[in-house]
Protein backbone atom coordinates (compact mmCIF):
# COMPACT_ATOMS: atom_id res chain seq x y z
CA UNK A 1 0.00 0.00 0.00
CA UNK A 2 2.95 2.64 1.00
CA UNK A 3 4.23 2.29 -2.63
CA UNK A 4 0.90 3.24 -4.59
CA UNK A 5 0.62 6.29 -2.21
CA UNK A 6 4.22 7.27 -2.56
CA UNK A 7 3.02 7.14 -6.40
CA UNK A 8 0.01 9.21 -6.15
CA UNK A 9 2.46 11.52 -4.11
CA UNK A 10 4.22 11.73 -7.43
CA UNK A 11 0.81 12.31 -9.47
CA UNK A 12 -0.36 15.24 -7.77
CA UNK A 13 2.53 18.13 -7.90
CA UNK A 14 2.43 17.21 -12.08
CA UNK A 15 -1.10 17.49 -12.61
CA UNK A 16 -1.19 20.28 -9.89
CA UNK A 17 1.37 22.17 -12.41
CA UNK A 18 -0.06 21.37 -15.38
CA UNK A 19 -3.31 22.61 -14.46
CA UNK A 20 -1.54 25.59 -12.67
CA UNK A 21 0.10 26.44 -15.92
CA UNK A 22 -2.97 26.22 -17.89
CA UNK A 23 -4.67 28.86 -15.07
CA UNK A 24 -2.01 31.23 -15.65
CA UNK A 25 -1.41 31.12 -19.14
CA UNK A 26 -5.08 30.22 -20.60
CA UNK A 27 -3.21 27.70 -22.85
CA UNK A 28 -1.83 23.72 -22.12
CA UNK A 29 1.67 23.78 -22.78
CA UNK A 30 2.33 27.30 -23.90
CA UNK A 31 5.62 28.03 -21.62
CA UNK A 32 5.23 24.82 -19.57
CA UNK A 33 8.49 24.09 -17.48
CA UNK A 34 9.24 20.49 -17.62
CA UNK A 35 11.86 21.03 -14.91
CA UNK A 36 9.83 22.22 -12.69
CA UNK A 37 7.72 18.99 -12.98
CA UNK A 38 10.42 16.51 -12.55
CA UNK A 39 11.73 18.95 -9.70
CA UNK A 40 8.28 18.33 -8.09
CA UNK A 41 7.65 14.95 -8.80
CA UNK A 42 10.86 14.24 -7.71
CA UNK A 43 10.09 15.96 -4.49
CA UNK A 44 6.91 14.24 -4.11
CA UNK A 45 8.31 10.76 -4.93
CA UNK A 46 11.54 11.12 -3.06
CA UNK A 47 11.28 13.14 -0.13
CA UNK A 48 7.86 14.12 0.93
CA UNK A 49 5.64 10.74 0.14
CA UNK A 50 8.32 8.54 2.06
CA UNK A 51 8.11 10.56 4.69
CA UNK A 52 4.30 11.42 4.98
CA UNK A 53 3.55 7.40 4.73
CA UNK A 54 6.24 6.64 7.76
CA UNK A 55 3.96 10.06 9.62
CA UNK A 56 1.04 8.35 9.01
CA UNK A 57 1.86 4.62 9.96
CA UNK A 58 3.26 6.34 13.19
CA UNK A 59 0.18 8.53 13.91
CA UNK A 60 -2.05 4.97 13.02
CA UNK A 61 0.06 2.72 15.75
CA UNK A 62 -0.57 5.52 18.81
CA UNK A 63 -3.10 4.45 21.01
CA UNK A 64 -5.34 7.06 22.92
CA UNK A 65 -8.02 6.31 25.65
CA UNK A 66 -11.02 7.69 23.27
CA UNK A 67 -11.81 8.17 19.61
CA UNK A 68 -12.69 12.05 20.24
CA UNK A 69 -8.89 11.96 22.54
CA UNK A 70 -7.77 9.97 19.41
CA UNK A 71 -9.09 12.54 16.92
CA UNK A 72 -7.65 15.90 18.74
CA UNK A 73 -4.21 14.55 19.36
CA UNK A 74 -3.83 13.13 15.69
CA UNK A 75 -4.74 16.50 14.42
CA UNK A 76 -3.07 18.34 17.01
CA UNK A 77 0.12 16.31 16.05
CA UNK A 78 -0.43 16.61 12.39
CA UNK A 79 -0.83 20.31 12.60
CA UNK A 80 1.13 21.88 15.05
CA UNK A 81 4.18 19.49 15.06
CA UNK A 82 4.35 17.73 11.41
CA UNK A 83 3.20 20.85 9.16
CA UNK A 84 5.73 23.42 9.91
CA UNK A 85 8.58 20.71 8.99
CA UNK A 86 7.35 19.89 5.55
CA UNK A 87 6.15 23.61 4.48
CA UNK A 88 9.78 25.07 4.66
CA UNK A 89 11.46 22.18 3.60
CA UNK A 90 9.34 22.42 0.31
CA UNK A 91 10.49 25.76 0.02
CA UNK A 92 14.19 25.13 1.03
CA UNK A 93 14.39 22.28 -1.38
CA UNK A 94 12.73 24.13 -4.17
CA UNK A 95 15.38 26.41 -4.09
CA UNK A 96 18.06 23.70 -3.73
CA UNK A 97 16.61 21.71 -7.08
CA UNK A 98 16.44 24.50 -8.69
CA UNK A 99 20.21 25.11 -8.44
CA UNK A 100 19.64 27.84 -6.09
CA UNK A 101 20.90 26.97 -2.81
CA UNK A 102 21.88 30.63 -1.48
CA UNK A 103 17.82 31.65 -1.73
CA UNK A 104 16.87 28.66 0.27
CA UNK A 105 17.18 30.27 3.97
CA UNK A 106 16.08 33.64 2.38
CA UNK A 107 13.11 31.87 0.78
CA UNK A 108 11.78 29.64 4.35
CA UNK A 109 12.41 32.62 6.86
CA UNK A 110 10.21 34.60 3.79
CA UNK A 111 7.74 32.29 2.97
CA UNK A 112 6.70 28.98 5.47
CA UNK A 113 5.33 31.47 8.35
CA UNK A 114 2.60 32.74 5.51
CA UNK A 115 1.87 29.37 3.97
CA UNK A 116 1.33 28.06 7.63
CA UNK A 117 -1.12 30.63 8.40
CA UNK A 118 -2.92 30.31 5.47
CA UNK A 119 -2.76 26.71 5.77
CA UNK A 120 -4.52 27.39 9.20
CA UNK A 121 -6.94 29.89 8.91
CA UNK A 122 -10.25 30.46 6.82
CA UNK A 123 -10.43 33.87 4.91
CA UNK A 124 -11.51 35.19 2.53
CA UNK A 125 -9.73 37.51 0.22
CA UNK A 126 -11.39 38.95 -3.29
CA UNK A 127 -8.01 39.67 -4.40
CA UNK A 128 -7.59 35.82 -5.31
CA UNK A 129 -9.69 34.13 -7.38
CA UNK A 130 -8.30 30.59 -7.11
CA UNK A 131 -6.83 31.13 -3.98
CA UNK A 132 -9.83 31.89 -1.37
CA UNK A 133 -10.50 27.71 -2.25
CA UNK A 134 -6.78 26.56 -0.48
CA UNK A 135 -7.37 28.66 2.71
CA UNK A 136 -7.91 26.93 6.02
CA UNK A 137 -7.58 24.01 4.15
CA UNK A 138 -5.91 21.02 6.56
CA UNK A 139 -7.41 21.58 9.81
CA UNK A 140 -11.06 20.26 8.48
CA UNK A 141 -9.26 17.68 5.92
CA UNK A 142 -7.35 15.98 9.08
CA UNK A 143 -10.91 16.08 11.00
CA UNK A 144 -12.78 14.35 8.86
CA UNK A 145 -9.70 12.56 8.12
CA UNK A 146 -8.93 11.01 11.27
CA UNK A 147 -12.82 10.65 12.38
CA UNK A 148 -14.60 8.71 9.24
CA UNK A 149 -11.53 7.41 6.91
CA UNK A 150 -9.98 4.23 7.44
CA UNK A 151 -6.41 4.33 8.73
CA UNK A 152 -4.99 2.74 4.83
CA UNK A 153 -6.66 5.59 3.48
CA UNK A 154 -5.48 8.43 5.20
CA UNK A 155 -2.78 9.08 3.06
CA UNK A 156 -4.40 8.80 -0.43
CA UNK A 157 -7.28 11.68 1.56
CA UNK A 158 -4.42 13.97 2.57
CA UNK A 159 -2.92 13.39 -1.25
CA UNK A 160 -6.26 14.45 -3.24
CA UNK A 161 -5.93 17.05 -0.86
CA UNK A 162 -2.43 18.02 -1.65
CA UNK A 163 -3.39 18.32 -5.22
CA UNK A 164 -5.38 21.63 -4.59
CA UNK A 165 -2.84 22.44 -1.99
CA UNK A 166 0.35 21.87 -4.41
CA UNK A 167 -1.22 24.60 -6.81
CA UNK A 168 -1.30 27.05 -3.96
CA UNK A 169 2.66 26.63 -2.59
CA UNK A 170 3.76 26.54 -6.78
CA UNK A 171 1.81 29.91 -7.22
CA UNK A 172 3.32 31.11 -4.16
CA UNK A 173 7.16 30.16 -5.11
CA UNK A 174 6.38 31.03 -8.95
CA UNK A 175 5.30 34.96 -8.39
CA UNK A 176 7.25 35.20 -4.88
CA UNK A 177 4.21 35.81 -3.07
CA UNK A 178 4.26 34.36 0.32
């Protein structure tokens, strides 16, 4: 099971980029950055599904007194502890692939702070079109996540959701807005 989500893990930055692209440019492949794709499915395949599925087998084996104790924690956990990690190291390594390694701290101190908060919080903002849809975005995944889908699951959930999500950090590191 770990190896079919470390490959949907791989899936969703390229289709997250290829629809990106054809947002921002109105066309398919007019100006589409192959690099960039194998940079993020490389990410996605390499470093970040690996480590979500070990996160999730751990978070699956802890044992809690009650299913609403159960719930909290998990998402607790998942948010407070596990999301600040993997938000600046996608910037950080971003940068690195990209054969930029000396905007890598520049780029984290700049941009992981924003991406958390907006990873936290709902707003809304009429400046942003596509945007306003990735706000607030994780906290109500992981609760219905952890309450109603089955533990071998979990993963695939948080993947489809990183597919929306994906579009949001790209757009971020592609116009420097953090």
């Amino acid at each position: 099971m770990a190896r079919s989500e470390e490959l949907a893990t791989v899936g969703s930055p390229i289709l997250a980029f290829i629809s990106l692209n054809r947002y921002l440019t109105n066309t398919l492949f007019h100006f589409y950055q192959f690099l960039r794709t194998a940079r993020l499915s490389f990410y996605g395949g390499a470093l970040f599904g690996p480590a979500m599925t070990t996160w999730y087998s751990f978070l699956n084996r802890i044992e809690f007194p009650s299913p609403t104790k159960a719930l909290v924690y998990r998402v607790w956990l998942d948010q407070a502890i596990l999301t600040p990690v993997p938000v600046a190291f996608f910037y950080g390594s971003m940068s690195i692939l990209e054969g930029k390694p000396e905007e890598a701290t520049s780029r984290i101190k700049a941009a992981s702070v924003p991406t958390i908060i907006r990873n936290w919080c709902v707003l809304t903002d009429p400046q942003w079109r596509l945007l306003i849809l990735f706000r607030g975005v994780y906290i109500p995944t992981q609760l219905i996540n952890f309450s109603i889908v089955p533990p071998h699951l979990r993963f695939f959930t948080v993947s489809v959701v990183s597919w929306f999500w994906s579009k949001r950090l790209m757009f971020c590191h592609l116009t420097g807005d953090s």
